[in-house]
């Protein structure tokens, strides 16, 4: 998904988090907007992967996550993870199914069905690509969360953008 251009590479090397917007079709075919944040991390893809799969430590660097715990590891490498989180001004818990789509390169996650979820929906991905000339990894992150509470679109967009940037800065700090 991340297309590295000279301009983007320059910004990443300066330590900037790049936010891009992408139009995509959801399961029902409706057009939606998603934000994808990308950052350069001076760590190998394997080191970044280890941080992203260390769910029991997510509350240390994920904004608004108060506690995170793996409920079940599946044989296919997927994990069912319980999040205790603050969504807007409300404390909620929900379960995510997090699966390695491509080992050490991409993790996809979505709301785990059959659990006591206190949000309507969530899904997204982490994508890791090796940076040019062994300069580390480029990590891209996109997450959608529907709390089930009515939120004006401009507030939701603003919160999403700022949250994505904060998450990437925190993962960068932890991995480096």
Coordinates of N, CA, C and O in Angstrom, one line a residue:
X1 N 0.8 -1.2 0.0 CA 0.0 0.0 0.0 C 0.9 1.3 0.0 O 0.6 2.2 -0.7
X2 N 2.0 1.2 0.8 CA 2.8 2.4 0.8 C 3.7 2.5 -0.4 O 4.4 1.6 -0.7
X3 N 3.6 3.6 -1.1 CA 4.5 3.9 -2.3 C 5.5 4.9 -1.9 O 5.2 6.0 -1.6
X4 N 6.8 4.5 -1.9 CA 7.9 5.3 -1.5 C 8.4 6.2 -2.7 O 8.8 5.6 -3.7
X5 N 8.2 7.5 -2.5 CA 8.7 8.4 -3.5 C 9.9 9.1 -2.9 O 10.2 9.0 -1.7
X6 N 10.7 9.8 -3.7 CA 11.8 10.6 -3.2 C 11.4 11.6 -2.2 O 12.1 11.8 -1.2
X7 N 10.3 12.3 -2.4 CA 9.8 13.3 -1.5 C 9.4 12.7 -0.2 O 9.7 13.2 0.9
X8 N 8.7 11.5 -0.2 CA 8.3 10.8 1.0 C 9.5 10.3 1.8 O 9.6 10.5 3.0
X9 N 10.5 9.8 1.0 CA 11.7 9.3 1.7 C 12.5 10.4 2.4 O 12.9 10.3 3.5
X10 N 12.5 11.6 1.8 CA 13.1 12.8 2.4 C 12.4 13.1 3.7 O 13.1 13.3 4.8
X11 N 11.1 13.2 3.7 CA 10.3 13.5 4.9 C 10.5 12.4 6.0 O 10.7 12.8 7.2
X12 N 10.5 11.2 5.6 CA 10.7 10.1 6.6 C 12.1 10.2 7.2 O 12.2 10.0 8.4
X13 N 13.1 10.4 6.4 CA 14.5 10.6 7.0 C 14.6 11.7 8.0 O 15.4 11.7 8.9
X14 N 13.7 12.8 7.8 CA 13.7 13.9 8.7 C 13.0 13.6 10.0 O 12.8 14.5 10.8
X15 N 12.4 12.4 10.1 CA 11.7 12.0 11.3 C 10.2 12.3 11.2 O 9.5 12.2 12.3
X16 N 9.7 12.7 10.1 CA 8.3 13.1 10.0 C 7.4 11.8 9.9 O 7.8 10.8 9.4
X17 N 6.2 11.9 10.3 CA 5.2 10.9 10.1 C 4.3 11.4 9.0 O 3.8 12.5 9.0
X18 N 4.2 10.6 8.0 CA 3.4 10.9 6.8 C 2.0 10.4 6.9 O 1.9 9.2 7.2
X19 N 1.0 11.2 6.6 CA -0.4 10.7 6.6 C -0.9 10.8 5.2 O -0.8 11.9 4.6
X20 N -1.4 9.7 4.7 CA -2.0 9.7 3.4 C -3.4 9.3 3.5 O -3.8 8.6 4.5
X21 N -4.2 9.7 2.5 CA -5.6 9.4 2.5 C -5.9 8.4 1.3 O -5.3 8.6 0.3
X22 N -6.7 7.5 1.6 CA -7.0 6.5 0.5 C -8.5 6.2 0.5 O -9.1 6.0 1.5
X23 N -9.1 6.2 -0.7 CA -10.5 5.8 -0.9 C -10.5 4.3 -1.1 O -9.7 3.8 -2.0
X24 N -11.4 3.6 -0.5 CA -11.5 2.2 -0.7 C -12.9 1.8 -0.6 O -13.8 2.5 -0.1
X25 N -13.2 0.5 -1.0 CA -14.6 0.0 -0.9 C -14.7 -0.9 0.3 O -13.9 -1.8 0.5
X26 N -15.7 -0.7 1.1 CA -15.9 -1.7 2.3 C -16.6 -2.9 1.8 O -16.8 -3.1 0.6
X27 N -17.0 -3.8 2.8 CA -17.5 -5.1 2.4 C -18.8 -5.0 1.6 O -19.1 -5.9 0.8
X28 N -19.6 -3.9 1.8 CA -20.8 -3.8 1.1 C -20.6 -3.0 -0.2 O -21.6 -2.7 -0.9
X29 N -19.4 -2.6 -0.5 CA -19.1 -1.9 -1.7 C -19.2 -0.3 -1.6 O -19.0 0.4 -2.5
X30 N -19.5 0.1 -0.3 CA -19.6 1.6 -0.1 C -18.2 2.2 -0.1 O -17.2 1.6 0.4
X31 N -18.0 3.4 -0.7 CA -16.7 4.1 -0.7 C -16.5 4.7 0.6 O -17.3 5.3 1.2
X32 N -15.2 4.5 1.1 CA -14.8 5.0 2.4 C -13.5 5.6 2.3 O -12.7 5.3 1.4
X33 N -13.2 6.5 3.3 CA -11.9 7.2 3.4 C -11.1 6.5 4.5 O -11.7 6.3 5.6
X34 N -9.8 6.2 4.3 CA -9.0 5.7 5.4 C -7.7 6.5 5.4 O -7.2 7.0 4.3
X35 N -7.2 6.7 6.6 CA -5.9 7.4 6.8 C -4.9 6.3 7.0 O -5.1 5.4 7.7
X36 N -3.7 6.5 6.4 CA -2.6 5.6 6.6 C -1.4 6.5 7.0 O -1.0 7.4 6.3
X37 N -0.9 6.1 8.2 CA 0.3 6.9 8.7 C 1.5 6.0 8.5 O 1.5 4.8 8.7
X38 N 2.6 6.6 8.1 CA 3.9 5.9 7.9 C 5.0 6.7 8.5 O 5.1 7.9 8.5
X39 N 6.0 5.9 9.0 CA 7.2 6.5 9.7 C 8.4 5.6 9.4 O 8.2 4.4 9.3
X40 N 9.6 6.2 9.5 CA 10.8 5.4 9.4 C 11.2 5.1 10.8 O 11.3 5.9 11.7
X41 N 11.5 3.8 11.0 CA 12.0 3.3 12.3 C 13.4 2.7 12.1 O 13.6 1.9 11.2
X42 N 14.3 3.1 12.9 CA 15.7 2.7 12.8 C 15.8 1.3 13.6 O 16.5 1.3 14.6
X43 N 15.1 0.3 13.0 CA 15.1 -1.0 13.6 C 14.8 -1.9 12.4 O 14.1 -1.5 11.5
X44 N 15.2 -3.2 12.5 CA 14.9 -4.2 11.5 C 13.4 -4.5 11.4 O 12.7 -4.3 12.5
X45 N 12.9 -5.0 10.3 CA 11.5 -5.4 10.3 C 11.2 -6.5 11.4 O 10.1 -6.4 12.0
X46 N 12.1 -7.3 11.7 CA 11.9 -8.3 12.7 C 11.7 -7.7 14.1 O 10.9 -8.1 14.9
X47 N 12.5 -6.7 14.4 CA 12.4 -6.0 15.7 C 11.1 -5.2 15.8 O 10.4 -5.2 16.8
X48 N 10.7 -4.6 14.7 CA 9.4 -3.9 14.7 C 8.3 -4.9 14.8 O 7.3 -4.7 15.6
X49 N 8.3 -6.0 14.1 CA 7.3 -7.1 14.2 C 7.2 -7.5 15.7 O 6.1 -7.7 16.2
X50 N 8.3 -7.7 16.4 CA 8.3 -8.1 17.7 C 7.5 -7.1 18.6 O 6.7 -7.5 19.5
X51 N 7.7 -5.9 18.4 CA 6.9 -4.8 19.2 C 5.4 -5.0 18.9 O 4.6 -4.9 19.8
X52 N 5.1 -5.1 17.6 CA 3.7 -5.1 17.2 C 3.0 -6.4 17.6 O 1.8 -6.4 17.8
X53 N 3.7 -7.5 17.9 CA 3.1 -8.7 18.3 C 3.2 -8.9 19.8 O 2.7 -9.9 20.4
X54 N 3.8 -7.9 20.5 CA 3.9 -7.9 22.0 C 2.6 -7.3 22.6 O 2.7 -6.3 23.3
X55 N 1.5 -7.9 22.4 CA 0.2 -7.3 22.8 C 0.1 -7.0 24.3 O -0.5 -6.0 24.7
X56 N 0.7 -7.8 25.1 CA 0.6 -7.6 26.6 C 1.3 -6.3 27.0 O 1.1 -5.9 28.1
X57 N 2.0 -5.7 26.1 CA 2.7 -4.4 26.4 C 2.1 -3.2 25.7 O 2.6 -2.1 25.8
X58 N 1.0 -3.4 25.0 CA 0.4 -2.3 24.2 C 0.0 -1.1 25.0 O 0.1 0.0 24.6
X59 N -0.4 -1.3 26.3 CA -0.9 -0.2 27.1 C 0.3 0.8 27.4 O 0.1 1.9 27.7
X60 N 1.5 0.3 27.2 CA 2.7 1.1 27.4 C 2.9 2.2 26.3 O 3.6 3.1 26.5
X61 N 2.4 1.9 25.1 CA 2.6 2.8 24.0 C 1.4 3.1 23.2 O 1.5 4.0 22.3
X62 N 0.3 2.5 23.4 CA -0.9 2.8 22.6 C -1.8 3.8 23.3 O -2.2 3.5 24.5
X63 N -2.1 4.9 22.7 CA -2.9 5.9 23.4 C -4.3 5.4 23.7 O -4.8 4.6 23.0
X64 N -4.7 5.7 24.9 CA -6.1 5.4 25.3 C -6.3 3.9 25.7 O -7.3 3.5 26.1
X65 N -5.3 3.0 25.5 CA -5.4 1.6 25.9 C -4.9 1.5 27.3 O -3.8 1.9 27.7
X66 N -5.8 1.1 28.2 CA -5.5 1.0 29.6 C -4.9 -0.4 30.0 O -4.1 -0.5 30.9
X67 N -5.4 -1.4 29.3 CA -4.9 -2.8 29.5 C -5.1 -3.5 28.2 O -6.1 -3.3 27.5
X68 N -4.2 -4.4 27.9 CA -4.3 -5.3 26.7 C -3.8 -6.7 27.1 O -2.8 -6.8 27.7
X69 N -4.6 -7.7 26.7 CA -4.2 -9.0 27.1 C -4.6 -10.0 26.0 O -5.7 -10.0 25.5
X70 N -3.6 -10.9 25.7 CA -4.0 -12.0 24.8 C -4.9 -13.0 25.5 O -4.5 -13.5 26.5
X71 N -6.0 -13.3 24.9 CA -7.0 -14.2 25.4 C -6.7 -15.6 24.8 O -6.8 -16.6 25.5
X72 N -6.2 -15.6 23.6 CA -6.0 -16.9 22.9 C -5.1 -16.7 21.7 O -5.2 -15.8 20.9
X73 N -4.1 -17.6 21.7 CA -3.2 -17.7 20.5 C -3.7 -18.9 19.7 O -3.9 -20.0 20.2
X74 N -4.0 -18.7 18.4 CA -4.4 -19.8 17.5 C -3.2 -20.4 16.8 O -2.2 -19.8 16.7
X75 N -3.4 -21.6 16.3 CA -2.4 -22.4 15.6 C -1.9 -21.6 14.3 O -0.8 -21.8 13.9
X76 N -2.8 -20.8 13.7 CA -2.4 -20.1 12.5 C -1.6 -18.8 12.8 O -1.4 -18.1 11.9
X77 N -1.3 -18.6 14.0 CA -0.5 -17.4 14.4 C -1.4 -16.2 14.8 O -0.8 -15.2 15.2
X78 N -2.7 -16.3 14.6 CA -3.6 -15.2 15.0 C -3.7 -15.2 16.5 O -3.6 -16.2 17.2
X79 N -4.0 -14.0 17.0 CA -4.2 -13.8 18.4 C -5.6 -13.1 18.6 O -5.9 -12.2 17.9
X80 N -6.3 -13.6 19.6 CA -7.5 -12.8 20.1 C -7.0 -12.0 21.3 O -6.5 -12.6 22.2
X81 N -7.2 -10.7 21.1 CA -6.7 -9.8 22.1 C -7.8 -8.9 22.7 O -8.6 -8.3 22.0
X82 N -7.8 -8.9 24.1 CA -8.8 -8.0 24.7 C -8.2 -6.7 25.0 O -7.1 -6.6 25.6
X83 N -8.9 -5.6 24.6 CA -8.4 -4.2 24.9 C -9.4 -3.6 25.9 O -10.6 -3.6 25.7
X84 N -8.8 -3.0 26.9 CA -9.6 -2.1 27.8 C -9.1 -0.8 27.5 O -7.9 -0.4 27.6
X85 N -10.0 0.1 27.0 CA -9.6 1.3 26.3 C -10.6 2.4 26.7 O -11.7 2.2 27.1
X86 N -10.1 3.6 26.4 CA -11.0 4.8 26.5 C -11.3 5.3 25.1 O -10.4 5.6 24.3
X87 N -12.6 5.2 24.7 CA -13.0 5.6 23.4 C -13.8 6.9 23.6 O -14.9 6.9 24.3
X88 N -13.3 8.0 23.1 CA -13.8 9.3 23.4 C -13.7 9.5 25.0 O -12.7 9.5 25.5
X89 N -14.8 9.6 25.6 CA -14.8 9.8 27.1 C -15.3 8.6 27.9 O -15.6 8.6 29.1
X90 N -15.5 7.4 27.2 CA -16.1 6.3 27.8 C -15.1 5.1 27.9 O -14.3 4.9 26.9
X91 N -15.0 4.4 29.0 CA -14.2 3.2 29.2 C -14.9 2.0 28.6 O -16.1 1.8 28.9
X92 N -14.3 1.3 27.7 CA -14.9 0.2 27.0 C -13.9 -1.0 26.9 O -12.7 -0.8 27.0
X93 N -14.4 -2.2 26.6 CA -13.5 -3.3 26.3 C -14.1 -3.9 25.0 O -15.2 -3.8 24.7
X94 N -13.1 -4.5 24.2 CA -13.5 -5.1 23.0 C -12.4 -6.1 22.7 O -11.3 -6.1 23.2
X95 N -12.6 -7.0 21.7 CA -11.7 -8.0 21.4 C -11.3 -7.9 19.9 O -12.2 -7.7 19.1
X96 N -10.1 -8.0 19.6 CA -9.6 -7.9 18.3 C -8.9 -9.3 17.9 O -8.2 -9.9 18.6
X97 N -9.2 -9.7 16.6 CA -8.5 -10.8 16.0 C -7.4 -10.2 15.2 O -7.6 -9.5 14.2
X98 N -6.2 -10.5 15.6 CA -5.0 -10.0 14.9 C -4.2 -11.1 14.3 O -3.8 -12.0 14.9
X99 N -4.0 -11.0 12.9 CA -3.4 -12.1 12.2 C -2.3 -11.6 11.3 O -2.3 -10.6 10.7
X100 N -1.2 -12.4 11.3 CA -0.1 -12.1 10.4 C -0.5 -12.5 9.0 O -0.6 -13.6 8.6
X101 N -0.7 -11.5 8.1 CA -1.0 -11.7 6.7 C 0.2 -12.2 6.0 O 0.1 -13.0 5.1
X102 N 1.4 -11.6 6.3 CA 2.7 -11.9 5.7 C 3.7 -11.8 6.9 O 3.9 -10.7 7.4
X103 N 4.3 -12.9 7.3 CA 5.2 -12.9 8.5 C 6.3 -11.8 8.3 O 6.9 -11.7 7.3
X104 N 6.4 -11.0 9.3 CA 7.4 -9.9 9.4 C 7.1 -8.8 8.5 O 8.0 -7.9 8.3
X105 N 6.0 -8.8 7.8 CA 5.7 -7.7 6.8 C 4.3 -7.1 7.1 O 4.1 -5.9 6.9
X106 N 3.3 -7.9 7.4 CA 1.9 -7.3 7.5 C 1.1 -8.0 8.5 O 1.0 -9.3 8.5
X107 N 0.4 -7.2 9.4 CA -0.6 -7.8 10.3 C -1.9 -7.1 10.0 O -2.0 -5.9 9.9
X108 N -2.9 -7.9 9.9 CA -4.3 -7.4 9.7 C -5.1 -7.7 11.0 O -4.9 -8.7 11.6
X109 N -5.9 -6.7 11.4 CA -6.8 -6.9 12.6 C -8.2 -6.5 12.3 O -8.5 -5.7 11.4
X110 N -9.1 -7.1 13.1 CA -10.5 -6.8 13.0 C -11.2 -7.1 14.3 O -10.6 -7.9 15.1
X111 N -12.4 -6.6 14.5 CA -13.2 -7.0 15.7 C -13.4 -8.5 15.7 O -13.9 -9.1 14.7
X112 N -13.1 -9.1 16.8 CA -13.3 -10.5 17.0 C -14.8 -10.8 17.3 O -15.4 -10.2 18.2
X113 N -15.4 -11.6 16.5 CA -16.8 -11.9 16.7 C -17.0 -13.0 17.7 O -16.1 -13.8 18.0
X114 N -18.2 -13.0 18.4 CA -18.5 -14.0 19.4 C -18.0 -13.6 20.8 O -18.0 -14.4 21.7
X115 N -17.5 -12.3 21.0 CA -17.0 -11.9 22.3 C -17.9 -10.7 22.7 O -18.6 -10.1 21.9
X116 N -17.8 -10.3 24.0 CA -18.5 -9.2 24.5 C -17.9 -7.9 24.2 O -17.1 -7.3 25.0
X117 N -18.1 -7.4 23.0 CA -17.5 -6.2 22.5 C -18.4 -5.0 22.8 O -19.6 -5.0 22.6
X118 N -17.8 -3.9 23.3 CA -18.6 -2.7 23.7 C -18.4 -1.6 22.6 O -18.6 -0.5 22.9
X119 N -17.9 -2.0 21.5 CA -17.8 -1.0 20.3 C -18.5 -1.7 19.2 O -18.7 -2.9 19.2
X120 N -18.8 -0.9 18.2 CA -19.5 -1.5 17.0 C -18.6 -2.2 16.0 O -18.9 -3.3 15.5
X121 N -17.4 -1.6 15.7 CA -16.5 -2.2 14.8 C -15.1 -1.6 14.9 O -15.0 -0.5 15.3
X122 N -14.1 -2.4 14.4 CA -12.8 -1.9 14.3 C -12.0 -2.8 13.3 O -12.3 -4.0 13.3
X123 N -11.1 -2.3 12.6 CA -10.3 -3.1 11.7 C -9.1 -2.2 11.2 O -9.2 -1.0 11.3
X124 N -8.1 -2.8 10.7 CA -7.0 -2.1 10.2 C -5.8 -3.0 9.9 O -5.9 -4.2 9.8
X125 N -4.6 -2.4 9.8 CA -3.4 -3.2 9.4 C -2.2 -2.4 9.9 O -2.2 -1.2 10.1
X126 N -1.1 -3.2 10.0 CA 0.3 -2.7 10.2 C 1.0 -3.3 9.0 O 0.9 -4.5 8.7
X127 N 1.8 -2.5 8.3 CA 2.6 -3.0 7.2 C 4.1 -2.5 7.4 O 4.3 -1.3 7.7
X128 N 5.0 -3.4 7.3 CA 6.4 -3.1 7.5 C 7.2 -3.4 6.2 O 7.0 -4.5 5.7
X129 N 7.9 -2.4 5.7 CA 8.7 -2.7 4.6 C 10.2 -2.3 4.9 O 10.4 -1.3 5.6
X130 N 11.1 -3.0 4.4 CA 12.5 -2.6 4.7 C 12.8 -1.3 4.1 O 12.4 -1.0 2.9
X131 N 13.5 -0.4 4.8 CA 13.8 0.9 4.2 C 15.0 0.7 3.3 O 15.8 -0.2 3.4
X132 N 15.1 1.6 2.3 CA 16.3 1.6 1.4 C 17.6 1.6 2.1 O 17.8 2.2 3.2
X133 N 18.6 0.9 1.5 CA 20.0 0.9 2.0 C 20.1 0.5 3.5 O 20.9 1.0 4.2
X134 N 19.2 -0.5 3.9 CA 19.3 -1.0 5.3 C 19.2 0.1 6.3 O 19.9 0.0 7.3
X135 N 18.4 1.1 6.1 CA 18.2 2.2 7.0 C 17.1 2.0 8.0 O 16.7 2.9 8.7
X136 N 16.7 0.7 8.2 CA 15.6 0.4 9.1 C 14.4 -0.1 8.4 O 14.5 -0.8 7.4
X137 N 13.3 0.3 8.9 CA 12.0 -0.2 8.4 C 11.0 1.0 8.3 O 11.1 2.0 9.0
X138 N 10.2 0.9 7.3 CA 9.1 1.9 7.1 C 7.8 1.2 7.6 O 7.4 0.1 7.1
X139 N 7.2 1.7 8.7 CA 6.0 1.2 9.2 C 4.8 2.0 8.9 O 4.9 3.2 9.0
X140 N 3.8 1.3 8.3 CA 2.6 2.0 8.0 C 1.5 1.4 8.8 O 1.5 0.2 9.1
X141 N 0.5 2.3 9.3 CA -0.5 1.8 10.2 C -1.8 2.5 9.8 O -1.8 3.7 9.5
X142 N -2.9 1.7 9.8 CA -4.2 2.3 9.5 C -5.2 1.6 10.4 O -5.1 0.4 10.6
X143 N -6.1 2.3 11.1 CA -7.0 1.7 12.0 C -8.4 2.5 11.8 O -8.4 3.7 11.8
X144 N -9.4 1.7 11.8 CA -10.8 2.3 11.8 C -11.5 1.8 13.1 O -11.3 0.6 13.4
X145 N -12.2 2.7 13.7 CA -12.9 2.3 14.9 C -14.3 3.0 14.9 O -14.3 4.2 14.7
X146 N -15.3 2.2 15.0 CA -16.7 2.8 15.1 C -17.1 2.5 16.5 O -17.4 1.3 16.9
X147 N -17.1 3.5 17.4 CA -17.5 3.3 18.8 C -19.0 3.0 19.0 O -19.3 2.4 20.0
X148 N -19.8 3.3 18.0 CA -21.2 3.1 18.1 C -21.9 4.3 18.7 O -23.1 4.4 18.8
X149 N -21.1 5.3 19.1 CA -21.6 6.6 19.6 C -21.6 7.6 18.4 O -20.7 7.6 17.6
X150 N -22.6 8.4 18.3 CA -22.6 9.4 17.2 C -21.5 10.5 17.4 O -21.4 11.1 18.5
X151 N -20.6 10.6 16.5 CA -19.5 11.6 16.5 C -19.5 12.3 15.2 O -19.5 11.7 14.1
X152 N -19.5 13.7 15.3 CA -19.4 14.4 14.0 C -18.1 14.0 13.2 O -17.1 13.8 13.8
X153 N -18.3 14.0 11.9 CA -17.2 13.5 11.0 C -15.9 14.3 11.2 O -14.9 13.7 11.2
X154 N -16.0 15.6 11.3 CA -14.8 16.4 11.4 C -14.0 16.1 12.7 O -12.8 16.1 12.7
X155 N -14.7 15.7 13.8 CA -14.1 15.4 15.0 C -13.4 14.0 14.9 O -12.3 13.8 15.3
X156 N -14.2 13.1 14.3 CA -13.6 11.7 14.1 C -12.4 11.7 13.2 O -11.4 11.1 13.5
X157 N -12.4 12.5 12.1 CA -11.2 12.6 11.3 C -10.0 13.2 12.0 O -8.9 12.7 11.9
X158 N -10.2 14.2 12.8 CA -9.2 14.9 13.6 C -8.6 13.9 14.6 O -7.4 13.8 14.8
X159 N -9.5 13.2 15.3 CA -9.0 12.2 16.3 C -8.2 11.1 15.7 O -7.2 10.7 16.2
X160 N -8.7 10.6 14.5 CA -8.0 9.5 13.8 C -6.6 9.9 13.4 O -5.6 9.2 13.7
X161 N -6.5 11.1 12.8 CA -5.2 11.6 12.3 C -4.2 11.7 13.5 O -3.1 11.2 13.4
X162 N -4.6 12.4 14.6 CA -3.7 12.6 15.7 C -3.4 11.3 16.4 O -2.2 11.1 16.8
X163 N -4.3 10.4 16.5 CA -4.0 9.1 17.1 C -3.0 8.3 16.3 O -2.1 7.7 16.9
X164 N -3.2 8.2 15.0 CA -2.3 7.5 14.2 C -0.8 8.0 14.3 O 0.1 7.2 14.4
X165 N -0.7 9.3 14.3 CA 0.6 9.9 14.5 C 1.2 9.5 15.8 O 2.4 9.1 15.9
X166 N 0.4 9.7 16.9 CA 0.9 9.3 18.2 C 1.3 7.9 18.3 O 2.4 7.5 18.9
X167 N 0.5 7.0 17.8 CA 0.9 5.5 17.8 C 2.2 5.3 17.1 O 3.1 4.6 17.7
X168 N 2.4 5.8 15.9 CA 3.6 5.6 15.2 C 4.8 6.1 15.9 O 5.9 5.5 16.0
X169 N 4.7 7.3 16.5 CA 5.8 7.9 17.3 C 6.2 7.0 18.5 O 7.3 6.8 18.8
X170 N 5.1 6.5 19.1 CA 5.4 5.6 20.3 C 6.0 4.3 19.9 O 6.9 3.8 20.6
X171 N 5.5 3.7 18.8 CA 6.1 2.4 18.3 C 7.6 2.6 17.9 O 8.4 1.8 18.2
X172 N 7.8 3.7 17.2 CA 9.2 4.1 16.8 C 10.1 4.2 18.1 O 11.2 3.6 18.1
X173 N 9.7 4.9 19.1 CA 10.4 5.0 20.3 C 10.7 3.7 20.9 O 11.8 3.4 21.4
X174 N 9.7 2.8 21.0 CA 9.8 1.5 21.6 C 10.8 0.6 20.8 O 11.6 -0.1 21.4
X175 N 10.6 0.6 19.5 CA 11.4 -0.3 18.7 C 12.9 0.1 18.6 O 13.8 -0.7 18.5
X176 N 13.1 1.5 18.6 CA 14.5 1.9 18.5 C 15.2 1.8 19.8 O 16.4 1.8 19.9

